[in-house]
Structures are given as structure tokens and as C-alpha cells.
Amino acid sequence: MDAWTGHDVPTLPGKSAPPALFDSARREIARTTAGPTASMYVCGITPYDATHLGHAATMITFDLVQRLWRDAGIDVRYVQNVTDIDDPLLERATRDGEDWVVLAMRETALFREDMEALRIIPPAHYVGAVESIPRIAAHVRELVAAGAAYQLGDGTGDVYFAIEAAPAFGYESHLSREDMLRLSAERGGDPERPGKRDPLDPLLWRGARDGEPAWDGGDLGPGRPGWHIECATIALGLLGSTIDVQGGGNDLLYPHHECSAAHAERLTGEAPFAAHYVHAGMIGLDGEKMSKSKGNLVFVSRLRGDGVDPMAVRLGLMTGHYRSDRQWTDDVLKAGEQRLARWREAAVAPTGPSGDGLLAALREALGNDLDTPAALALVDAWAESALAGGGTDPAAPALMAQAVDALLGIRL
Ligand code: 5CA
Ligand code: ZN
């Protein structure tokens, strides 16, 4: 499907080193690829409701990765999916008496608008689950043929992945079996379902049910794809067997990313699926994770409708470090608005402290696991100094604006 429209990203003088990022599997910060290309797969939305600030924060995180790679002269191959068929989408459509296709298309269209407003560089490939079904079904059949998957013997036609076929299972999330069982139940799995070889085995193919959409699965029979195989198939098809970054929020670490990696590694025989598994923290409201199921949402489109500058929203979401779970409050937004106004004033100051110095410091801060709090503080200090008449570099204000645009995605 179509992604959204991009915008020009200024080219800065010199170049940075590829960023170092925290990898959940190795549990350390490590330098990403040396180039000349880098590949990234990010788990996108399930379009049954509007884009909230949690989605936005995660998309901004991986937008920063893309910006830093580009600044390092690396050619970026970026793929993002849309889970345009899954239980939550069907449940919402049924609840509201709406056609699930119409619901998915409407919310995906709104997501595109929100991404554009937040100046997120679009992925090269924006891919839906539905359009990928023939490839997903082929992968499921391959896993069955290889003995890594099995059909449940209860007549439903449901097919499960056997985690015993993935000896390294658990290397990404490092969870105890008890935690895996709990999270699997909380996050779309079915550990209690009778007939599975292991309660943790994830669904690959759901046989057709009355009243649910279904597609041809060949030998699998009609049905629809499981969630984790969707992302494994889309990533493998467009990016190949070892990608540089697999990204998403930390709510996806287990079971989603652990299972996607296990599927992909079993299909290709190559491991690890991703050199870096990168997870963004959860944005919360009133002390709870912002989530569609809890309903405690602040929508990007709502803020835009209220006349809030999307750049202030972006700055607000970058105020904390991407890996920390953090709260969205009115004060976070207010601080974002004030900061934006101050930076805009400073960008048209006649002179400022060294622009080259600021650029080098920004590259270093962001290259260190996307340290946006440090980066924002650097620009704040530069702006205060420029506005106080400090510094004699007449080119600095323009360079500051360009650097903030290219590296942080903030258009002044
Ligand atoms: N379609 C699947 C991924 S394949 C999915 O998780 N969809 S989602 O709509 O629930 O989330 C879309 C993206 O936003 C995912 O990367 C998810 O991890 C992230 N996300 C969801 N809620 C939050 C939140 N409160 N804070 C930060 N990121 C979030
Ligand atoms: Zn995914």
C-alpha cells in the first residue's frame, strides 16, 4: 500500500558515525552497521483506532534512527507494516457495526496524515498483512513441511509453530517461562488452549470461522494469518535474512518479536534475524500505558485539530529518553511549545555560538543510543546564548535550524 508523503531533509556539512543503539538480545549498547546500506523493519499500527501519542513516540524513535543513518551517508532500506487483519480490528468493527475494511482504511489514512504532520520520513515500503497473505501462507506451509509447525487436531484448521523447533527461543527477551506464559496470555496468545504441544506455541494460521474473513491457504485450507508470521514474512520478503534493526515498542518484545525472530530464523536457517532488536518505552497517561484497549488515549489528530503545532508534540515526545516508559501530561506539551518558540527565535538571531560545535555535539549525543534529552539541552543552551548576544558566528543560526531539522525532525 502507499506510505505517506515525505519532505526534504537538509544535507548537513560533514557526516556522523552510524549510531550505537541498545540491543535487547545482547542487553548492551552497540554500534549499528558500518554501511553502505542499513535495513530496518518497524512494527506499525493495527488500524482500529486513531494514532495516539504512544504510536507517535515509537515512530519518532525509528525516524531518528533513519535520520542518523542518512546523516552517516548510509542508504536506508526501511519497511513498516500495517496489521490490517487481526482479532482486535474485527472485534472493533463488530462492536461498531462497521465493515472491517472500511475501518482499517480510514484509520490507516489518518495515521498517514499524522505521520506527515510529525515529519516522519516515510518507509520505502509500507505493507499490509492482507496484501501479504499468499506469501505468509507459503511460509506457513514451509514450516509445516519442515516439521516446525503442526495443525491442531480439533478440526479448526489452526496451525501452530512448535517453539521446540527454535532451540534459541528466549534469547531476545530473556524472560522466565513463567513470565512468558503470563505475557503470552496478556498479549494475544493462547497458552491455555488444549491440544498444543507447548502452551507457548504461537498461532501461524487461523482456520476459517463463520462470520470471519478468510483467504485461500492452499494445503492449509482457508483462513487468515497469525500475527508474528506476518512481520517475519514481510521483513524477509523485502529486506532479506539479516536485518540491522527490528523495532517497535517494548510491549512487543515478548511474544511478538521473540516469535517473529524464531519464525524467520527457522525459515532461513540464519540467525540472528536482526543485529539489533530495539524497543521504545511506553507512553502513558495518568500512570497507565496508553493503549486502545484501556481507552486512555491522546490522539495526534485531536491535538492537531485543537491547533497544537505538531513540532511541539514531537519535541514533547523527545523530552524523555526513548527507552524509558514515560507519561504524557499538559506540562510536557507546554514545555514543548515553549521550547519550540525559543528555538524559533534563536534561529533568526543575527549570530550565535559556533554552529559546527553544536552540530558535532548533537551528532555525538544522538549517536549515543538516541540521547534526545542531551540533544535538546544542547540546543537550549545554544539558543539561550544566541539570544543573549553570545557568540559571533553569523552562519550559526541557519546551521542550527538545519541541524535540528535534519537530525531531530523539527522544522523551525
Ligand atoms: N500491529 C502491531 C505490530 S505488528 C501493533 O502492535 N500495533 S499497535 O497499533 O498496537 O502499535 C503500533 C506501534 O506502536 C507498535 O510498535 C507498538 O509497540 C507501539 N505502541 C503501542 N502503544 C504504545 C505506547 N503506549 N507507547 C509507545 N509505543 C506504543
Ligand atoms: Zn509486528
PDB file of C-alpha atoms in Angstrom, residues 9-153:
ATOM      1  CA  VAL A   9      15.720  16.645   4.648  1.00  0.00           C
ATOM      2  CA  PRO A  10      18.619  19.128   4.630  1.00  0.00           C
ATOM      3  CA  THR A  11      22.095  17.722   3.989  1.00  0.00           C
ATOM      4  CA  LEU A  12      24.485  18.823   6.703  1.00  0.00           C
ATOM      5  CA  PRO A  13      28.185  19.554   6.345  1.00  0.00           C
ATOM      6  CA  GLY A  14      30.456  16.608   7.275  1.00  0.00           C
ATOM      7  CA  LYS A  15      28.950  13.361   8.463  1.00  0.00           C
ATOM      8  CA  SER A  16      28.325  11.391  11.604  1.00  0.00           C
ATOM      9  CA  ALA A  17      29.239   7.838  12.570  1.00  0.00           C
ATOM     10  CA  PRO A  18      26.374   5.306  12.476  1.00  0.00           C
ATOM     11  CA  PRO A  19      24.523   5.449  15.795  1.00  0.00           C
ATOM     12  CA  ALA A  20      25.008   2.999  18.639  1.00  0.00           C
ATOM     13  CA  LEU A  21      21.723   1.541  19.918  1.00  0.00           C
ATOM     14  CA  PHE A  22      20.666  -0.682  22.802  1.00  0.00           C
ATOM     15  CA  ASP A  23      20.010  -4.223  21.615  1.00  0.00           C
ATOM     16  CA  SER A  24      17.524  -6.140  23.748  1.00  0.00           C
ATOM     17  CA  ALA A  25      19.084  -9.523  22.844  1.00  0.00           C
ATOM     18  CA  ARG A  26      22.675  -8.631  23.828  1.00  0.00           C
ATOM     19  CA  ARG A  27      21.452  -6.257  26.538  1.00  0.00           C
ATOM     20  CA  GLU A  28      24.057  -3.667  25.629  1.00  0.00           C
ATOM     21  CA  ILE A  29      24.547  -0.603  23.514  1.00  0.00           C
ATOM     22  CA  ALA A  30      26.357  -1.495  20.307  1.00  0.00           C
ATOM     23  CA  ARG A  31      27.255   0.366  17.143  1.00  0.00           C
ATOM     24  CA  THR A  32      24.883  -0.275  14.217  1.00  0.00           C
ATOM     25  CA  THR A  33      26.059  -1.173  10.739  1.00  0.00           C
ATOM     26  CA  ALA A  34      29.133   0.302   9.121  1.00  0.00           C
ATOM     27  CA  GLY A  35      27.132   0.653   5.896  1.00  0.00           C
ATOM     28  CA  PRO A  36      26.912   1.305   2.989  1.00  0.00           C
ATOM     29  CA  THR A  37      23.279   0.233   3.456  1.00  0.00           C
ATOM     30  CA  ALA A  38      21.171  -0.385   6.518  1.00  0.00           C
ATOM     31  CA  SER A  39      17.855  -2.170   6.806  1.00  0.00           C
ATOM     32  CA  MET A  40      15.128  -1.602   9.347  1.00  0.00           C
ATOM     33  CA  TYR A  41      11.753  -3.191   9.953  1.00  0.00           C
ATOM     34  CA  VAL A  42       9.369  -1.442  12.331  1.00  0.00           C
ATOM     35  CA  CYS A  43       6.112  -2.877  13.610  1.00  0.00           C
ATOM     36  CA  GLY A  44       3.376  -0.485  12.581  1.00  0.00           C
ATOM     37  CA  ILE A  45      -0.220   0.018  13.632  1.00  0.00           C
ATOM     38  CA  THR A  46      -3.220  -2.225  13.882  1.00  0.00           C
ATOM     39  CA  PRO A  47      -5.627   0.309  12.390  1.00  0.00           C
ATOM     40  CA  TYR A  48      -8.729   0.015  14.532  1.00  0.00           C
ATOM     41  CA  ASP A  49      -8.415   3.404  16.183  1.00  0.00           C
ATOM     42  CA  ALA A  50      -6.631   6.710  15.622  1.00  0.00           C
ATOM     43  CA  THR A  51      -2.896   7.245  16.107  1.00  0.00           C
ATOM     44  CA  HIS A  52      -2.167   8.038  19.733  1.00  0.00           C
ATOM     45  CA  LEU A  53       0.909   9.609  21.260  1.00  0.00           C
ATOM     46  CA  GLY A  54       2.379   6.198  22.079  1.00  0.00           C
ATOM     47  CA  HIS A  55       2.392   5.208  18.424  1.00  0.00           C
ATOM     48  CA  ALA A  56       3.798   8.624  17.570  1.00  0.00           C
ATOM     49  CA  ALA A  57       6.652   8.280  20.085  1.00  0.00           C
ATOM     50  CA  THR A  58       7.648   4.879  18.706  1.00  0.00           C
ATOM     51  CA  MET A  59       7.549   6.141  15.110  1.00  0.00           C
ATOM     52  CA  ILE A  60       9.645   9.176  16.093  1.00  0.00           C
ATOM     53  CA  THR A  61      12.220   6.885  17.706  1.00  0.00           C
ATOM     54  CA  PHE A  62      12.807   4.940  14.498  1.00  0.00           C
ATOM     55  CA  ASP A  63      12.615   8.112  12.452  1.00  0.00           C
ATOM     56  CA  LEU A  64      15.621   9.313  14.444  1.00  0.00           C
ATOM     57  CA  VAL A  65      17.468   6.091  13.586  1.00  0.00           C
ATOM     58  CA  GLN A  66      16.765   6.649   9.905  1.00  0.00           C
ATOM     59  CA  ARG A  67      17.883  10.302  10.142  1.00  0.00           C
ATOM     60  CA  LEU A  68      21.168   9.380  11.826  1.00  0.00           C
ATOM     61  CA  TRP A  69      21.914   6.662   9.299  1.00  0.00           C
ATOM     62  CA  ARG A  70      21.257   9.101   6.454  1.00  0.00           C
ATOM     63  CA  ASP A  71      23.478  11.677   8.121  1.00  0.00           C
ATOM     64  CA  ALA A  72      26.199   8.997   8.218  1.00  0.00           C
ATOM     65  CA  GLY A  73      25.875   8.620   4.434  1.00  0.00           C
ATOM     66  CA  ILE A  74      24.126   5.253   4.711  1.00  0.00           C
ATOM     67  CA  ASP A  75      21.478   4.187   2.231  1.00  0.00           C
ATOM     68  CA  VAL A  76      18.478   3.203   4.372  1.00  0.00           C
ATOM     69  CA  ARG A  77      16.043   0.424   3.479  1.00  0.00           C
ATOM     70  CA  TYR A  78      13.066   0.888   5.739  1.00  0.00           C
ATOM     71  CA  VAL A  79       9.946  -1.278   5.855  1.00  0.00           C
ATOM     72  CA  GLN A  80       6.894  -0.852   8.072  1.00  0.00           C
ATOM     73  CA  ASN A  81       3.756  -2.976   8.225  1.00  0.00           C
ATOM     74  CA  VAL A  82       0.077  -2.383   8.879  1.00  0.00           C
ATOM     75  CA  THR A  83      -1.727  -5.210  10.648  1.00  0.00           C
ATOM     76  CA  ASP A  84      -4.853  -4.713   8.573  1.00  0.00           C
ATOM     77  CA  ILE A  85      -6.381  -8.037   9.568  1.00  0.00           C
ATOM     78  CA  ASP A  86      -6.347  -9.326  13.156  1.00  0.00           C
ATOM     79  CA  ASP A  87      -8.695 -10.066  16.040  1.00  0.00           C
ATOM     80  CA  PRO A  88      -8.776  -6.545  17.566  1.00  0.00           C
ATOM     81  CA  LEU A  89      -9.702  -4.998  14.221  1.00  0.00           C
ATOM     82  CA  LEU A  90     -12.546  -7.465  13.679  1.00  0.00           C
ATOM     83  CA  GLU A  91     -13.751  -7.045  17.264  1.00  0.00           C
ATOM     84  CA  ARG A  92     -13.895  -3.256  16.941  1.00  0.00           C
ATOM     85  CA  ALA A  93     -15.652  -3.439  13.578  1.00  0.00           C
ATOM     86  CA  THR A  94     -18.254  -5.821  15.016  1.00  0.00           C
ATOM     87  CA  ARG A  95     -18.734  -3.651  18.110  1.00  0.00           C
ATOM     88  CA  ASP A  96     -19.360  -0.573  15.960  1.00  0.00           C
ATOM     89  CA  GLY A  97     -21.339  -2.346  13.240  1.00  0.00           C
ATOM     90  CA  GLU A  98     -18.771  -1.240  10.672  1.00  0.00           C
ATOM     91  CA  ASP A  99     -17.115  -3.022   7.765  1.00  0.00           C
ATOM     92  CA  TRP A 100     -13.618  -4.001   8.963  1.00  0.00           C
ATOM     93  CA  VAL A 101     -12.044  -2.990   5.641  1.00  0.00           C
ATOM     94  CA  VAL A 102     -13.541   0.495   5.832  1.00  0.00           C
ATOM     95  CA  LEU A 103     -12.389   0.865   9.440  1.00  0.00           C
ATOM     96  CA  ALA A 104      -8.836  -0.201   8.584  1.00  0.00           C
ATOM     97  CA  MET A 105      -8.626   2.067   5.569  1.00  0.00           C
ATOM     98  CA  ARG A 106      -9.920   5.077   7.446  1.00  0.00           C
ATOM     99  CA  GLU A 107      -7.562   4.709  10.401  1.00  0.00           C
ATOM    100  CA  THR A 108      -4.575   3.984   8.155  1.00  0.00           C
ATOM    101  CA  ALA A 109      -5.335   7.152   6.176  1.00  0.00           C
ATOM    102  CA  LEU A 110      -5.429   9.141   9.408  1.00  0.00           C
ATOM    103  CA  PHE A 111      -2.139   7.570  10.535  1.00  0.00           C
ATOM    104  CA  ARG A 112      -0.506   8.702   7.281  1.00  0.00           C
ATOM    105  CA  GLU A 113      -1.677  12.276   7.879  1.00  0.00           C
ATOM    106  CA  ASP A 114      -0.385  12.195  11.439  1.00  0.00           C
ATOM    107  CA  MET A 115       2.996  10.839  10.325  1.00  0.00           C
ATOM    108  CA  GLU A 116       3.311  13.564   7.727  1.00  0.00           C
ATOM    109  CA  ALA A 117       2.431  16.253  10.258  1.00  0.00           C
ATOM    110  CA  LEU A 118       5.066  14.895  12.656  1.00  0.00           C
ATOM    111  CA  ARG A 119       7.630  14.916   9.823  1.00  0.00           C
ATOM    112  CA  ILE A 120       8.331  11.190   9.961  1.00  0.00           C
ATOM    113  CA  ILE A 121      10.329  10.144   6.898  1.00  0.00           C
ATOM    114  CA  PRO A 122       8.152   7.513   5.198  1.00  0.00           C
ATOM    115  CA  PRO A 123       9.299   3.898   4.844  1.00  0.00           C
ATOM    116  CA  ALA A 124      10.350   2.785   1.366  1.00  0.00           C
ATOM    117  CA  HIS A 125       7.777   0.007   1.666  1.00  0.00           C
ATOM    118  CA  TYR A 126       4.565   0.283   3.644  1.00  0.00           C
ATOM    119  CA  VAL A 127       2.993  -3.151   3.592  1.00  0.00           C
ATOM    120  CA  GLY A 128      -0.335  -4.533   4.762  1.00  0.00           C
ATOM    121  CA  ALA A 129      -0.915  -8.007   6.158  1.00  0.00           C
ATOM    122  CA  VAL A 130      -3.771  -8.622   3.742  1.00  0.00           C
ATOM    123  CA  GLU A 131      -1.707  -7.954   0.616  1.00  0.00           C
ATOM    124  CA  SER A 132       0.963 -10.321   2.031  1.00  0.00           C
ATOM    125  CA  ILE A 133      -1.312 -13.309   2.670  1.00  0.00           C
ATOM    126  CA  PRO A 134      -0.127 -15.501  -0.249  1.00  0.00           C
ATOM    127  CA  ARG A 135       3.500 -15.128   0.912  1.00  0.00           C
ATOM    128  CA  ILE A 136       2.574 -15.693   4.551  1.00  0.00           C
ATOM    129  CA  ALA A 137       0.604 -18.855   3.699  1.00  0.00           C
ATOM    130  CA  ALA A 138       3.578 -20.146   1.683  1.00  0.00           C
ATOM    131  CA  HIS A 139       5.847 -19.615   4.701  1.00  0.00           C
ATOM    132  CA  VAL A 140       3.420 -21.432   6.987  1.00  0.00           C
ATOM    133  CA  ARG A 141       3.313 -24.360   4.571  1.00  0.00           C
ATOM    134  CA  GLU A 142       7.133 -24.381   4.506  1.00  0.00           C
ATOM    135  CA  LEU A 143       7.251 -24.517   8.302  1.00  0.00           C
ATOM    136  CA  VAL A 144       4.755 -27.385   8.362  1.00  0.00           C
ATOM    137  CA  ALA A 145       6.760 -29.279   5.730  1.00  0.00           C
ATOM    138  CA  ALA A 146       9.937 -28.755   7.759  1.00  0.00           C
ATOM    139  CA  GLY A 147       8.287 -30.198  10.874  1.00  0.00           C
ATOM    140  CA  ALA A 148       8.452 -26.836  12.691  1.00  0.00           C
ATOM    141  CA  ALA A 149       4.683 -26.335  12.657  1.00  0.00           C
ATOM    142  CA  TYR A 150       1.625 -28.506  13.145  1.00  0.00           C
ATOM    143  CA  GLN A 151      -2.104 -28.400  12.649  1.00  0.00           C
ATOM    144  CA  LEU A 152      -4.224 -28.716  15.768  1.00  0.00           C
ATOM    145  CA  GLY A 153      -6.252 -31.916  15.675  1.00  0.00           C
TER     146      GLY A 153
END
